């Protein structure tokens, strides 16, 4: 992963450096800001390569961005972008009849090589994620992909699926919960992570194309994307309900809006079943609490993670890690 922040540059040079090296050179856009406001400019971003895509998270104080025809000629991208608005909101325009605002938590899509202008809606500035996927790496090949002017998502059923995939992609990329805790940092684990990243990137691309009417939901590619996204959403629903000892497939299926049979089918195609996923998530959360709250009673941790009894927690933890929770806590270095 690559990270950069304007704190690395002298204040009087920050916006000029951002405009010429980061905006123009890395993203292929023209950045503009009134000269009297440049001394207070701040910007930071991270860039991760995930499967076939690149995931950017960007935060910056307000300025105006344009992707002009000359910018496109200078740095063609031939990719589709899926945007997730994390800040207070933004405006897209410059395309005849296509101006729109994108609110916090909303999504938009576009092809990189069509002109646009964008700016934040208020003094909060920019905060967004952008997943950029080369058209050549998208299984669905259609000339209309290159005609996708920026447009916000209008399908409210797809938005939660997109959000779940974006969240999972970020966690997989960051090595959520630290694979090294239980010795999983080997080549096999790296290969599995790469496969998950590729699956999530393709799902996000095809969900975007479903929303734009290019991929049919019932097609092979559309069904695969929906399965991946629903599985991501199911896992996140499980994570939100872990404390509930009555967490069961019927509860999650109802929240997801599918049948219990369909829910089990989603997990059959995954590495772990529904019950195994619930147990694994409870154990991961308990390990995190054992590390982060050394004074908290183990019985309290077991209850907060949804284990029906302390005896059950000890049995399951020992079966998974070959030690008792107290022994695991004792091995955690001080301050971690």
CSV table of N, CA and C in Angstrom, one decimal, residues 199 202-203 206-207 210 216-231 266:
chain,number,residue,atom,x,y,z
A,199,UNK,N,-12.5,-11.6,-6.1
A,199,UNK,CA,-13.9,-11.9,-6.1
A,199,UNK,C,-14.7,-10.6,-5.8
A,202,UNK,N,-14.4,-7.9,-8.6
A,202,UNK,CA,-15.3,-8.3,-9.7
A,202,UNK,C,-16.8,-8.1,-9.4
A,203,UNK,N,-17.1,-8.4,-8.1
A,203,UNK,CA,-18.5,-8.2,-7.7
A,203,UNK,C,-18.9,-6.8,-7.7
A,206,UNK,N,-19.4,-5.6,-11.3
A,206,UNK,CA,-20.6,-6.1,-12.0
A,206,UNK,C,-21.9,-5.6,-11.3
A,207,UNK,N,-21.8,-5.3,-10.0
A,207,UNK,CA,-23.0,-4.6,-9.3
A,207,UNK,C,-23.2,-3.2,-9.9
A,210,UNK,N,-24.7,-3.8,-13.3
A,210,UNK,CA,-26.1,-4.1,-13.1
A,210,UNK,C,-27.0,-2.8,-13.0
A,216,UNK,N,-27.2,-8.0,-16.8
A,216,UNK,CA,-28.5,-8.5,-16.3
A,216,UNK,C,-28.3,-9.2,-14.9
A,217,UNK,N,-29.2,-8.9,-13.9
A,217,UNK,CA,-29.1,-9.6,-12.7
A,217,UNK,C,-29.1,-11.1,-12.8
A,218,UNK,N,-29.9,-11.6,-13.7
A,218,UNK,CA,-30.1,-13.0,-13.9
A,218,UNK,C,-29.1,-13.7,-14.7
A,219,UNK,N,-28.1,-13.0,-15.2
A,219,UNK,CA,-27.0,-13.6,-16.0
A,219,UNK,C,-26.0,-14.3,-15.1
A,220,UNK,N,-25.2,-15.1,-15.7
A,220,UNK,CA,-24.2,-15.8,-14.9
A,220,UNK,C,-23.3,-14.8,-14.1
A,221,UNK,N,-22.8,-13.7,-14.8
A,221,UNK,CA,-22.0,-12.7,-14.1
A,221,UNK,C,-22.8,-12.0,-13.0
A,222,UNK,N,-24.0,-11.6,-13.4
A,222,UNK,CA,-24.9,-10.9,-12.4
A,222,UNK,C,-25.2,-11.8,-11.2
A,223,UNK,N,-25.5,-13.0,-11.4
A,223,UNK,CA,-25.8,-13.9,-10.2
A,223,UNK,C,-24.6,-14.1,-9.4
A,224,UNK,N,-23.4,-14.3,-10.0
A,224,UNK,CA,-22.2,-14.4,-9.2
A,224,UNK,C,-21.9,-13.2,-8.4
A,225,UNK,N,-22.1,-12.0,-8.9
A,225,UNK,CA,-21.8,-10.8,-8.2
A,225,UNK,C,-22.8,-10.6,-7.0
A,226,UNK,N,-24.1,-11.0,-7.2
A,226,UNK,CA,-25.1,-10.9,-6.2
A,226,UNK,C,-24.8,-11.9,-5.1
A,227,UNK,N,-24.3,-13.1,-5.4
A,227,UNK,CA,-24.0,-14.1,-4.4
A,227,UNK,C,-22.8,-13.6,-3.5
A,228,UNK,N,-21.8,-13.1,-4.2
A,228,UNK,CA,-20.6,-12.6,-3.4
A,228,UNK,C,-21.0,-11.4,-2.5
A,229,UNK,N,-21.9,-10.5,-3.0
A,229,UNK,CA,-22.3,-9.3,-2.2
A,229,UNK,C,-23.2,-9.7,-1.1
A,230,UNK,N,-24.1,-10.6,-1.3
A,230,UNK,CA,-25.0,-11.1,-0.3
A,230,UNK,C,-24.3,-11.8,0.8
A,231,UNK,N,-23.3,-12.6,0.4
A,231,UNK,CA,-22.4,-13.3,1.4
A,231,UNK,C,-21.7,-12.2,2.3
A,266,UNK,N,-25.6,-19.7,0.1
A,266,UNK,CA,-24.5,-18.7,0.0
A,266,UNK,C,-23.2,-19.2,0.8
